[in-house]
XYZ file of C-alpha atoms in Angstrom:
101
model
C 28.470 -73.208 -39.759
C 29.299 -72.361 -36.198
C 29.752 -68.708 -35.356
C 32.971 -67.479 -33.749
C 32.121 -66.939 -30.049
C 34.696 -64.089 -29.826
C 33.098 -62.278 -32.761
C 29.567 -62.782 -31.350
C 30.633 -61.471 -27.919
C 32.380 -58.458 -29.326
C 29.387 -57.536 -31.540
C 26.913 -57.998 -28.645
C 29.073 -55.998 -26.205
C 29.582 -53.142 -28.663
C 25.867 -53.022 -29.266
C 24.743 -53.446 -25.618
C 26.927 -50.724 -24.150
C 26.460 -48.189 -26.944
C 22.659 -48.704 -26.543
C 22.984 -48.420 -22.720
C 24.861 -45.148 -23.019
C 22.725 -43.582 -25.725
C 19.187 -44.972 -25.214
C 18.853 -47.263 -22.207
C 15.162 -48.048 -22.939
C 16.354 -49.696 -26.236
C 17.896 -52.543 -24.214
C 14.477 -54.036 -23.540
C 14.408 -55.899 -26.739
C 17.558 -57.790 -25.783
C 15.854 -59.505 -22.875
C 13.201 -62.323 -22.789
C 10.453 -63.124 -20.219
C 12.760 -65.871 -18.820
C 15.786 -63.428 -18.631
C 17.169 -62.676 -15.179
C 19.335 -59.708 -14.062
C 20.983 -59.963 -10.592
C 21.960 -56.414 -9.537
C 23.665 -55.764 -6.145
C 22.059 -59.005 -4.782
C 18.578 -58.329 -6.143
C 17.170 -60.848 -8.722
C 14.957 -59.240 -11.370
C 13.045 -61.577 -13.713
C 11.642 -60.745 -17.148
C 12.326 -58.231 -19.899
C 9.761 -55.671 -18.473
C 11.095 -55.766 -14.930
C 14.742 -55.654 -16.150
C 14.042 -52.679 -18.408
C 12.237 -50.864 -15.518
C 15.261 -51.439 -13.242
C 17.798 -50.220 -15.787
C 15.757 -47.185 -16.570
C 15.368 -46.429 -12.911
C 19.102 -46.217 -12.152
C 19.883 -42.951 -10.491
C 21.784 -41.386 -13.375
C 20.768 -40.237 -16.822
C 24.011 -40.159 -18.748
C 26.967 -42.398 -18.719
C 29.769 -43.735 -20.864
C 31.200 -47.273 -20.671
C 34.790 -47.872 -21.348
C 35.334 -51.604 -21.906
C 38.592 -53.100 -20.709
C 38.059 -56.829 -21.162
C 35.615 -59.099 -22.979
C 35.953 -62.769 -22.155
C 33.657 -65.330 -23.627
C 33.106 -69.054 -23.979
C 30.586 -71.250 -25.751
C 27.632 -72.264 -23.554
C 25.258 -75.069 -23.992
C 24.117 -77.215 -26.801
C 22.033 -74.449 -28.464
C 24.968 -72.362 -29.400
C 24.860 -69.859 -26.549
C 27.806 -67.704 -25.435
C 28.639 -66.695 -21.986
C 30.245 -63.248 -21.852
C 32.100 -61.512 -19.035
C 32.804 -57.740 -19.310
C 34.859 -55.373 -17.233
C 35.764 -51.780 -17.517
C 35.110 -48.228 -16.289
C 31.765 -46.403 -16.114
C 31.987 -42.612 -16.331
C 28.890 -40.836 -15.098
C 28.064 -37.278 -16.408
C 29.399 -34.632 -14.097
C 31.542 -37.007 -12.102
C 35.340 -36.531 -11.939
C 36.225 -40.173 -11.217
C 35.029 -43.330 -13.078
C 33.585 -46.385 -11.416
C 34.841 -49.896 -12.045
C 32.259 -52.379 -13.297
C 31.940 -56.045 -14.242
C 29.026 -57.815 -15.795
């Protein structure tokens, strides 16, 4: 039985961003050695390197407020491509930042 891509995307997004906000180091298990993160033009390959980059971001506490979650099936193996946008509120900052991922 095929899974509903929208349900998969929503569950993943809820888990990813709640983990990012509460325990960024916990994101490491979501990446593989073949995973790649492109962040502000820099390509970062592998779970360990991605985790190190995320943990080195120059803020400790933040809260994501998701505005949109768009998804579509991707590839023959049942993958899902997910695009997320919203606001990121950093602790101690008055204004939020827009983000997309």
